[in-house]
Coordinates of C-alpha atoms and ligand atoms in Angstrom, one line a residue:
X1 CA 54.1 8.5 -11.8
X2 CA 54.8 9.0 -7.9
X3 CA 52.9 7.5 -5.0
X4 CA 53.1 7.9 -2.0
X5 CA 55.0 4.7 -0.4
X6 CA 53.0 2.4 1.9
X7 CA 50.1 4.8 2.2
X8 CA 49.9 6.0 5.7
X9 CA 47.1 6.1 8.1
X10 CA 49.2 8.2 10.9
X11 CA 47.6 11.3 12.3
X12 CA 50.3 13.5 12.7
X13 CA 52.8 12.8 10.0
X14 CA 52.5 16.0 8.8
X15 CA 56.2 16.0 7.0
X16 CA 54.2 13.1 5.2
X17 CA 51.4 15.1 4.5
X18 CA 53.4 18.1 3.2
X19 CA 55.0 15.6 1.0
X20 CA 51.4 14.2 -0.3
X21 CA 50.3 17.8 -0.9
X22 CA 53.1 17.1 -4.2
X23 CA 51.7 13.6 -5.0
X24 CA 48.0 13.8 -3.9
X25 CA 46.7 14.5 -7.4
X26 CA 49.2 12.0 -9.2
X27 CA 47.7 9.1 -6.6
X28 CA 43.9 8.9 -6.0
X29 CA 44.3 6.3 -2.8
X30 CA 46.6 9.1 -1.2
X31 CA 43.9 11.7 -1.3
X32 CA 40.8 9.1 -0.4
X33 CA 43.6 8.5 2.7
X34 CA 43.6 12.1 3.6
X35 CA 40.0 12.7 3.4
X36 CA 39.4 9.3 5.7
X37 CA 42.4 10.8 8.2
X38 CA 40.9 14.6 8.3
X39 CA 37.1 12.9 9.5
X40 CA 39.0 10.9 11.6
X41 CA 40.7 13.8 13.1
X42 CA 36.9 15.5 13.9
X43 CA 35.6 12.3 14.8
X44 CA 38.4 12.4 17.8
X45 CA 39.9 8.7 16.6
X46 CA 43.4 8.9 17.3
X47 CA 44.1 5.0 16.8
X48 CA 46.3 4.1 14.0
X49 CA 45.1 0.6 13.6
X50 CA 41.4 2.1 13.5
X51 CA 42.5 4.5 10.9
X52 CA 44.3 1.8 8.5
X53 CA 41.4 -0.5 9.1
X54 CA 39.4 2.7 7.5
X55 CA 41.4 3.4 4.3
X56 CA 42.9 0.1 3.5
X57 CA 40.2 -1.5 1.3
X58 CA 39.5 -5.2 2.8
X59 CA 40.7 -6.8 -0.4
X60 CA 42.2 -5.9 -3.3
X61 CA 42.0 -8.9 -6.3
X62 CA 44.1 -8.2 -9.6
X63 CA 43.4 -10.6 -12.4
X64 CA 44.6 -11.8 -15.8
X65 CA 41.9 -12.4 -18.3
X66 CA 43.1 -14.3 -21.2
X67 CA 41.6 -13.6 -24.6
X68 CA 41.4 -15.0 -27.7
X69 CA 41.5 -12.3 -30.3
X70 CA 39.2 -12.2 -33.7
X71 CA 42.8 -12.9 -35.6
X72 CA 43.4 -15.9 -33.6
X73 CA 45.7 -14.3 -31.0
X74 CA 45.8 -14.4 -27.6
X75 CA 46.0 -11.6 -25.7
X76 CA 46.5 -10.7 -22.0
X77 CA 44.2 -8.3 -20.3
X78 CA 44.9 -7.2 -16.6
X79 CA 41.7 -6.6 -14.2
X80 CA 40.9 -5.1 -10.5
X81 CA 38.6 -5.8 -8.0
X82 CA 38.8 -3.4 -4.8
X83 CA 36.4 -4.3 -1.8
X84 CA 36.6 -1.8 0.5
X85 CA 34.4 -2.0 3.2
X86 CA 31.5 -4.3 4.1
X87 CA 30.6 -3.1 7.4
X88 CA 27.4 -2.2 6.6
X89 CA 26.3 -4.6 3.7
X90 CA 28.0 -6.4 0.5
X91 CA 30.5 -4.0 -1.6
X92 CA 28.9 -2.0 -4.4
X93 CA 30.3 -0.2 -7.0
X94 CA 30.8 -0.3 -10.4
X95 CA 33.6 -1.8 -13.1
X96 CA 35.0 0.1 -15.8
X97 CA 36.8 0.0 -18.7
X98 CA 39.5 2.6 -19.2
X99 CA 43.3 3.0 -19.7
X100 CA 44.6 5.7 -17.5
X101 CA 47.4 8.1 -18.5
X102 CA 49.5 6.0 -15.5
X103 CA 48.9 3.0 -16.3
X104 CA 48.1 -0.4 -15.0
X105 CA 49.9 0.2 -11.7
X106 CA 48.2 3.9 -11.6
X107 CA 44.6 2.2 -12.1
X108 CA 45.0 -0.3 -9.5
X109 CA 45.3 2.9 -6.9
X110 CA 42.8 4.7 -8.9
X111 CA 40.3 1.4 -8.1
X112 CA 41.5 1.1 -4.1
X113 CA 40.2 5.0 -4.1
X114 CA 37.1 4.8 -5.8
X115 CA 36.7 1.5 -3.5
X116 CA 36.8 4.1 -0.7
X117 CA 34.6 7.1 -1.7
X118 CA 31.5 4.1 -2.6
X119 CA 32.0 3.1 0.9
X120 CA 31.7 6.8 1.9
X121 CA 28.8 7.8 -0.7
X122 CA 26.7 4.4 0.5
X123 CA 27.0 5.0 4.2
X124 CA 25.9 9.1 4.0
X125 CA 22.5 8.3 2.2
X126 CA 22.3 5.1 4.7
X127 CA 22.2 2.3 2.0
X128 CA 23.0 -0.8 3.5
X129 CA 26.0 -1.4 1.2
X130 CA 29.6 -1.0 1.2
X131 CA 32.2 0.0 -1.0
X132 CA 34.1 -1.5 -3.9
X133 CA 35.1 -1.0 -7.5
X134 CA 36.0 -2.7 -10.7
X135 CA 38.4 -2.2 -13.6
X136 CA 39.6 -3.7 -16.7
X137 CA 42.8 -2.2 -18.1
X138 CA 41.3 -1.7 -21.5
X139 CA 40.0 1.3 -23.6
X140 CA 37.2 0.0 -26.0
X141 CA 36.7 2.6 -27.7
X142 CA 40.6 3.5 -29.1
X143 CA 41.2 -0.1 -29.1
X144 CA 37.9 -0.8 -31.2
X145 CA 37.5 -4.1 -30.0
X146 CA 34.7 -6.6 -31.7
X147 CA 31.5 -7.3 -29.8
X148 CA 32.6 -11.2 -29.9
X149 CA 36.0 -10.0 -28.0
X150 CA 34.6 -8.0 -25.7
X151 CA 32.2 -10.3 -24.9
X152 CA 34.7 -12.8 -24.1
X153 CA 36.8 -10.4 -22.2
X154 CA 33.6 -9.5 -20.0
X155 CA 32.8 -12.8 -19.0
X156 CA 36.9 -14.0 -18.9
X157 CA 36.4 -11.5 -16.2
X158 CA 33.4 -12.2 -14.8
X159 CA 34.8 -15.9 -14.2
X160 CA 37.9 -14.9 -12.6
X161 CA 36.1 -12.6 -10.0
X162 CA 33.0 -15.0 -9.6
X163 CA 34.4 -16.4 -6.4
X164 CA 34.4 -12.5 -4.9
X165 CA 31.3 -11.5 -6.4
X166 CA 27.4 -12.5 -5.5
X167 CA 24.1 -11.0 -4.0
X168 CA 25.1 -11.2 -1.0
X169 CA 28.6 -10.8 -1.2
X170 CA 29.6 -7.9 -3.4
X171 CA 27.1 -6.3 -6.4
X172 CA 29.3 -4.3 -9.3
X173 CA 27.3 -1.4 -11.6
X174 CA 28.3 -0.2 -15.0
X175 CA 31.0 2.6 -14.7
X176 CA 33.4 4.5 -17.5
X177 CA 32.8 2.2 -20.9
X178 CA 30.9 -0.3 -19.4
X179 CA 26.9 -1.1 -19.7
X180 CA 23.4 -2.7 -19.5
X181 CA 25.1 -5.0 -22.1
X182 CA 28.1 -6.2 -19.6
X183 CA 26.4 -6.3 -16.6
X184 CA 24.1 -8.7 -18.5
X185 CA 26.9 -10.5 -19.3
X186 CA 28.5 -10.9 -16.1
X187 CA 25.3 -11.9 -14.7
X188 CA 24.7 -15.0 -17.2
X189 CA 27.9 -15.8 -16.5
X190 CA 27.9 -16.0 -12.6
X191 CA 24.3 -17.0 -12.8
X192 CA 25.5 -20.4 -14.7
X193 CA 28.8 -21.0 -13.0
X194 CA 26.4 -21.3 -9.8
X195 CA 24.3 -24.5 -11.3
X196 CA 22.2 -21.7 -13.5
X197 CA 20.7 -20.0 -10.8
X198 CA 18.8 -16.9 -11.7
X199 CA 21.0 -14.2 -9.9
X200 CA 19.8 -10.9 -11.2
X201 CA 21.0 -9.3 -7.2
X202 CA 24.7 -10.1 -8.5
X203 CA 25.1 -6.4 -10.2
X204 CA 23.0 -3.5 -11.1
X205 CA 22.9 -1.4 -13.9
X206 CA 21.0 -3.9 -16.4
X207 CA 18.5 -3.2 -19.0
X208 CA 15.0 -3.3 -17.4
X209 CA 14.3 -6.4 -19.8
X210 CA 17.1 -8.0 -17.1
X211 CA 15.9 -7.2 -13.7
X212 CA 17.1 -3.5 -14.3
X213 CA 15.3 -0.5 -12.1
X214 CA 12.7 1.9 -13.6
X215 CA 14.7 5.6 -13.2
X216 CA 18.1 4.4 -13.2
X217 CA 18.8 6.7 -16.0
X218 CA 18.1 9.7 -14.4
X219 CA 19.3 8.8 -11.1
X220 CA 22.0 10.8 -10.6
X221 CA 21.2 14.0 -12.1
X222 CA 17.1 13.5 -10.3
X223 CA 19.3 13.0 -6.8
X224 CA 20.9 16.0 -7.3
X225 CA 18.2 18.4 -8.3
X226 CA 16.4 16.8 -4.8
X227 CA 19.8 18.0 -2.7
X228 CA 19.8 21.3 -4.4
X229 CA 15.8 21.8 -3.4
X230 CA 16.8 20.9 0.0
X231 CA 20.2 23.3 -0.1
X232 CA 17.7 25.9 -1.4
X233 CA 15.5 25.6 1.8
X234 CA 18.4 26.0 4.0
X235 CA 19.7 29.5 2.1
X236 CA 16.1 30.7 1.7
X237 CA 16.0 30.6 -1.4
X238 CA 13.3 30.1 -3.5
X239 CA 13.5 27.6 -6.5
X240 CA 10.4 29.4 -8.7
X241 CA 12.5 32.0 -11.0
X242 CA 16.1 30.8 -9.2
X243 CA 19.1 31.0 -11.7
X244 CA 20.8 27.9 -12.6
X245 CA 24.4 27.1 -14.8
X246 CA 24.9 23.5 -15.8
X247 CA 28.7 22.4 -16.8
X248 CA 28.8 20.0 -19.2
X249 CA 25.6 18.8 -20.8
X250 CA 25.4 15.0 -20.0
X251 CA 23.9 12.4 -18.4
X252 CA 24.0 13.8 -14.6
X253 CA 23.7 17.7 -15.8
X254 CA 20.5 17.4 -18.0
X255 CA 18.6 15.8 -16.0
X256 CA 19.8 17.4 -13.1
X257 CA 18.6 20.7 -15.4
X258 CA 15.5 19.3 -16.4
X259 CA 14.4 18.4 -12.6
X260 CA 15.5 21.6 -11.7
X261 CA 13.4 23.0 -14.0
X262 CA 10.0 21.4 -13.1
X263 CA 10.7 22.8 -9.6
X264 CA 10.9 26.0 -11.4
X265 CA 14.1 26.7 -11.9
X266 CA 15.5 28.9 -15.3
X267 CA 19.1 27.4 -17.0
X268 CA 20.5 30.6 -17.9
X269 CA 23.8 29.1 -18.6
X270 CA 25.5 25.2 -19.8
X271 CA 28.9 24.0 -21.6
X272 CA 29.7 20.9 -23.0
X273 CA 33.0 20.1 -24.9
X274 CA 32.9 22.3 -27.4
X275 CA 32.2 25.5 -25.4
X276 CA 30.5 27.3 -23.0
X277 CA 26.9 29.9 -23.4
X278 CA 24.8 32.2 -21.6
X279 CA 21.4 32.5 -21.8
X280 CA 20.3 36.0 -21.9
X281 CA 16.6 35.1 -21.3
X282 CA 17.0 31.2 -20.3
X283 CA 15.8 28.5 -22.1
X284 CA 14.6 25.0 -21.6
X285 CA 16.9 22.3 -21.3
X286 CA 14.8 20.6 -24.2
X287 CA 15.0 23.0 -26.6
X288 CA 19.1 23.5 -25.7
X289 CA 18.9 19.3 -26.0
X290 CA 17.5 19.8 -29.6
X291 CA 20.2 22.0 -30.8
X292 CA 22.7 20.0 -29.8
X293 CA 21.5 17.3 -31.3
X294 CA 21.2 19.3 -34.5
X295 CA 24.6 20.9 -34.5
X296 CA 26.3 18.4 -32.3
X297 CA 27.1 21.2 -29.6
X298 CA 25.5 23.9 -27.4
X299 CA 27.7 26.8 -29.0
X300 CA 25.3 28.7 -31.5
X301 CA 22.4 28.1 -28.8
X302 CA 20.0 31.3 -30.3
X303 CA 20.0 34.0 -27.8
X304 CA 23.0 32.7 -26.1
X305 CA 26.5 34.5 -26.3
X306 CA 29.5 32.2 -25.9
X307 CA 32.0 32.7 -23.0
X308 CA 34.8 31.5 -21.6
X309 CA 34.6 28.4 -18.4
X310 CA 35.7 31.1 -16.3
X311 CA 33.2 33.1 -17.4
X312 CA 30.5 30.3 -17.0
X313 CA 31.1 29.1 -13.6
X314 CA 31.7 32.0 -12.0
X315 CA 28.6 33.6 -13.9
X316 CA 25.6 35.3 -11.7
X317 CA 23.1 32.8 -11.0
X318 CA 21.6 31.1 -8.1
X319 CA 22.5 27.5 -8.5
X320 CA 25.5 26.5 -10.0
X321 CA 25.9 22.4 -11.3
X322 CA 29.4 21.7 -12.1
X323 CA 28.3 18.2 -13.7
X324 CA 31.3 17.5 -16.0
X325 CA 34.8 17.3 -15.2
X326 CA 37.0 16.8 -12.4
X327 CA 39.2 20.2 -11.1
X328 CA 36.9 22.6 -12.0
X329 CA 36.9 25.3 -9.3
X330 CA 40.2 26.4 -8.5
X331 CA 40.8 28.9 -5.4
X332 CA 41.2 31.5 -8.1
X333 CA 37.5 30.6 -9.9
X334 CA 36.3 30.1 -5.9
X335 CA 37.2 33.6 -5.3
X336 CA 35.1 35.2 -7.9
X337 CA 32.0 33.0 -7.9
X338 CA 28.6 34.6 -7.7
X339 CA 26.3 31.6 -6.9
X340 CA 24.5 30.4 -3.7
X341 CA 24.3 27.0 -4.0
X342 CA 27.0 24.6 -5.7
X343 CA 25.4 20.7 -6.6
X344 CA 28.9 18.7 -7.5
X345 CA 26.9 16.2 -9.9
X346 CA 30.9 15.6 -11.6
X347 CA 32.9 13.7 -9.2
X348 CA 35.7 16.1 -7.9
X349 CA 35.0 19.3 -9.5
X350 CA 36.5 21.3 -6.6
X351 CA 40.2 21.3 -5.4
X352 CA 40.5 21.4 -2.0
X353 CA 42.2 24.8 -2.2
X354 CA 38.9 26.0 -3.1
X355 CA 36.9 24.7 -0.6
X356 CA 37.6 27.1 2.4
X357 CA 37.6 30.0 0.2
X358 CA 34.1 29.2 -1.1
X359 CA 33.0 28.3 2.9
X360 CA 34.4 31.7 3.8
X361 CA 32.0 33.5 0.5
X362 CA 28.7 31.2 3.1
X363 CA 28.2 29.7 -0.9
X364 CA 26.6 26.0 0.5
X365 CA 28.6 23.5 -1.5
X366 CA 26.8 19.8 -1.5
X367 CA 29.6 17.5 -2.1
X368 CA 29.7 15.1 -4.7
X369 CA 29.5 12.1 -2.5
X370 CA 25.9 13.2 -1.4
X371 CA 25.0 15.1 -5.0
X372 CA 25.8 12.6 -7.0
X373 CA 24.6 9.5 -4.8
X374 CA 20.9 9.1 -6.6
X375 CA 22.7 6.6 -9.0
X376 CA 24.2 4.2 -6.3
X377 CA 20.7 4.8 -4.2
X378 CA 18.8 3.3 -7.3
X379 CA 20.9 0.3 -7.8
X380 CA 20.3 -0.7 -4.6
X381 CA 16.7 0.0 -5.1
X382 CA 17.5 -2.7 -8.1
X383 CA 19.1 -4.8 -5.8
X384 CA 16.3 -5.1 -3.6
X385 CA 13.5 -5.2 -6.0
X386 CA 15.4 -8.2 -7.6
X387 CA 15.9 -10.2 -4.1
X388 CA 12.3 -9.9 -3.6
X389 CA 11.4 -10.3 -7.2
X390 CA 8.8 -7.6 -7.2
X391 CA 9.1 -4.1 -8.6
X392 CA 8.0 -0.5 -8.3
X393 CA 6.6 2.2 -10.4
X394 CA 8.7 5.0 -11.7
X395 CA 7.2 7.5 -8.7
X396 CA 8.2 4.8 -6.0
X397 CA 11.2 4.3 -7.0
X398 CA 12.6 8.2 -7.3
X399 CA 10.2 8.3 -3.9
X400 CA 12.5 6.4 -2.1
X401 CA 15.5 7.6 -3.8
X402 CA 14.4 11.1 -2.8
X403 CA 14.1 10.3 1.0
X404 CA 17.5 8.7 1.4
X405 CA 19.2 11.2 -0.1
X406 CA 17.3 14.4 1.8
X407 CA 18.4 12.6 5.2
X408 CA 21.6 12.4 4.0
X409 CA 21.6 16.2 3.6
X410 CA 19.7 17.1 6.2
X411 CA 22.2 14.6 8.7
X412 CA 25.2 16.5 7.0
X413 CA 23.6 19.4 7.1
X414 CA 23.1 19.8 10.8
X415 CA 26.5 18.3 11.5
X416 CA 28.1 20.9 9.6
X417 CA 26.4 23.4 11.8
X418 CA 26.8 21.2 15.3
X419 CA 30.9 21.3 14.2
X420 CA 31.3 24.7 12.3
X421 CA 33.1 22.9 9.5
X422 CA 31.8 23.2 5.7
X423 CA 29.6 20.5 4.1
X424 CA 32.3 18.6 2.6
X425 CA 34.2 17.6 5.7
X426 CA 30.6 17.4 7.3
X427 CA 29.5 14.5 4.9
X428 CA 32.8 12.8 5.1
X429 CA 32.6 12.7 8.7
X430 CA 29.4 11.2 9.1
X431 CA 30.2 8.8 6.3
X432 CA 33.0 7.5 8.7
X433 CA 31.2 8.1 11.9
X434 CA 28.6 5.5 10.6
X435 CA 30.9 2.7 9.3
X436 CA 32.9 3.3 12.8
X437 CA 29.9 2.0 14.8
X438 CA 28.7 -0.7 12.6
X439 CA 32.2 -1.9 13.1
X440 CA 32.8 -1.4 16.7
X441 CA 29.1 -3.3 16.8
X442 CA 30.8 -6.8 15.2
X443 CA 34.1 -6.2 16.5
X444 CA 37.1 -7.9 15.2
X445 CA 36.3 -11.9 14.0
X446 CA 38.1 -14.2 13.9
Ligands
LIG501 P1 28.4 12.2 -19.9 O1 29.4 11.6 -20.8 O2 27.0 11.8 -20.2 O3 28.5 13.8 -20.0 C1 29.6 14.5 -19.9 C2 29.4 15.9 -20.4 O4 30.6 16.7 -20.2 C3 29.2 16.0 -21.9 O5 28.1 16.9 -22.2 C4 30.5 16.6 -22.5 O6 30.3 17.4 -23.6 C5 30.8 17.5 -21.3 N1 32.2 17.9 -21.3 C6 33.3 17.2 -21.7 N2 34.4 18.0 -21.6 C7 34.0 19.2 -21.2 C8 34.6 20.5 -21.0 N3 35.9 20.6 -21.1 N4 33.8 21.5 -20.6 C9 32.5 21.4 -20.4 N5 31.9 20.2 -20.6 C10 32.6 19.2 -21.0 O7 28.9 11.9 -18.5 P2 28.0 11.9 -17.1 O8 27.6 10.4 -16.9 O9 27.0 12.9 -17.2 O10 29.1 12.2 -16.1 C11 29.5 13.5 -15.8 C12 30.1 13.6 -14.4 O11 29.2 13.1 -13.5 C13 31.4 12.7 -14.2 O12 32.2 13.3 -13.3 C14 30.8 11.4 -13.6 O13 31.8 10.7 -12.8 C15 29.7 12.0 -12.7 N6 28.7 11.0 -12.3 C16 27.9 10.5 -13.2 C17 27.0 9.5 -12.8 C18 26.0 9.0 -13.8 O14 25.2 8.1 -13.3 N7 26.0 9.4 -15.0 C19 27.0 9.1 -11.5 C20 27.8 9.7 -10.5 C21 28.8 10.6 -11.0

């Protein structure tokens, strides 16, 4: 694995940049650099220490978490904590468990990264948070470890980042292998290292039994079927009868389908895993839902005819929802797609090779920072419901969901237009452009 040495925040190294064009892919933190350095160049802010100050998370904590095994062992487990940014409110972001093909050393620039893009995602639908991230060096899955040692591993955790974490100081979420379950867990154990005080602000993500939000669960794919109705009033296009093609069949893509749909929207296309369909005559996302709980995929969908991913994403529709995988649209799949409107619900489906090449085809791309930001705006919804220990209905919470994340495309939106650049650049830049002033408000202290 190569990284780019001392990651740089200089403007005009472009013998550097050259070189990270090689390594950007093999190190996350390099390309969250590049996209902080390329808003930086719009923005106009030429100064290097501003720059660093904007990519280098504030703090980066890397733990050991000592575990005693069911067999009686010990075993070490390593952990991360990246706060990025506070600027504009604690750090938020969530902590997973996963074992990257790098390794250890690999995850911890994976976590600075992700770090970055929450700080990014909460400043362009205006949350008042900032960004961090979470990891445990662990796959629970392969590794099949008991409830009893995961527990302990949780809350080994928990106790070594308890100093870092808290309401008002930093607020983790469930991520990759984590859930309701953990962030329980950390939360009784914070809760009683602090003299048993009921602290359900300390993370989001729990079961509603817990403090937990009423439409969490649909969060992200519900804020991304809101950025595509908004996308679709910009093109013209109307949603009644539009053409939609959902990659991947998850969490963020169904219910990004099935919102889609009440707006009046036809799937006429989906993937998961095992393959990729068309839809000759569309179909609901419930019925699709039902086969694949019967046959444990999509393929065999009746009516549908199975293609290739090629085939699906660059299919005719209206609407396209790559809502899987990362590096999905290459410059090559760019060049031949037939959609108007692209929702990223997936984190990083396009490579940046693709993005002026789709700009150029006037396709209207809404980024994945915006499109997938209905998760992060409900657990701060959660946050502030369990602060003021009150909470809202279903309809108010996706209410106020939907109105942070429409500014956020409409701000975008128009800045994309006001600068000529596409949507993706647009968002990032605003992102920045509103961290900047909160900190040029506080200044440097002490
Ligand atoms: P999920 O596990 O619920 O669903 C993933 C889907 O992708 C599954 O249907 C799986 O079959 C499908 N898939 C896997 N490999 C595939 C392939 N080669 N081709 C086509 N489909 C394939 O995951 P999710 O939570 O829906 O997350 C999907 C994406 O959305 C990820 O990029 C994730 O980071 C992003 N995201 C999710 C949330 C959230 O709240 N769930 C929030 C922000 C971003």
């Amino acid at each position: 694995m190569k990284y780019v040495a001392n990651l740089t925040c200089e403007p005009n190294l472009n013998i550097l940049f050259m070189f990270m064009k090689y390594v950007v892919s093999a190190d996350p933190f390099a390309n969250a650099t590049k996209q902080v350095n390329d808003a930086c160049d719009i923005l106009g802010i030429k100064d290097k220490g501003l720059r660093e100050y904007l990519a280098m998370p504030n703090k980066m904590l890397r733990v050991k978490i000592p575990v005693k095994m069911d067999n009686g062992t010990i075993r070490i487990f390593t952990g991360f904590r990246s706060q990025h940014n506070n600027d504009r409110g604690p750090y938020k972001g969530g902590i997973r468990y996963f074992d990257p093909k790098g390794g250890v050393e690999y995850m911890e620039r994976e976590v600075m990264a992700l770090s970055s893009w929450m700080t990014w995602k909460c400043a362009i639908v205006d949350v008042p948070l900032g960004g961090g991230k979470g990891a445990i060096y662990v796959n629970p899955k392969t590794e099949k470890l008991s409830d009893g040692e995961l527990e302990r591993l949780t809350r080994g955790f928990a106790y070594k980042i308890s100093e870092i974490i808290g309401p008002e100081k930093d607020i983790p979420a469930p991520d990759v292998y984590t859930t309701g379950r953990e962030m329980t867990q950390i939360m009784d154990t914070f809760s009683k290292l602090n003299g048993n005080k009921h602290s359900p602000g300390v993370i989001t993500g729990k079961p509603i039994s817990m403090g937990g939000s009423l439409a969490r669960n649909v969060a992200t794919g519900l804020g991304t079927a809101y950025c595509v109705k908004e996308a679709a009033k910009v093109k013209k296009l109307n949603l009644k009868g539009a053409k939609v093609i959902l990659q991947g069949f998850g969490n963020a893509s169904t219910f990004a389908g099935e919102y889609l749909e009440k707006m009046g929207a036809k799937i006429v296309g989906v993937s998961d895993s095992k393959g990729s369909i068309l839809i000759s005559k569309s179909a609901k996302v419930e019925k699709i839902l039902a086969h694949k709980q019967k046959k444990g995929t999509v393929v065999g969908f009746p009516g549908s005819k199975k293609v290739t991913t090629e085939e699906l994403l660059t299919a005719k529709c209206d609407v396209l929802i790559p809502g899987a995988l990362e590096n999905q649209i290459t410059a090559d799949i760019a060049k031949k797609l037939q959609c108007k409107i692209i929702g990223e619900a997936a984190n990083g489906p396009t490579l940046p090779e693709a993005d002026p090449v789709i700009y150029k085809k006037n396709i209207l791309v809404i980024p994945d920072i915006l499109a997938n930001s209905g998760g992060v705006c409900i657990s701060y919804l959660e946050w502030v419901q369990n602060n003021m220990g009150y909470y809202w209905s279903f309809d108010e919470v996706a209410g106020k969901m939907e109105a942070n994340i429409t500014k956020g495309f409409k701000d975008a939106y128009s800045l994309s237009k006001q600068h000529k650049i596409d949507m993706r650049r647009a968002t990032m830049t605003l992102a920045v452009e509103r961290v900047v002033e909160a900190f040029n408000q506080k200044g440097i202290w002490p």
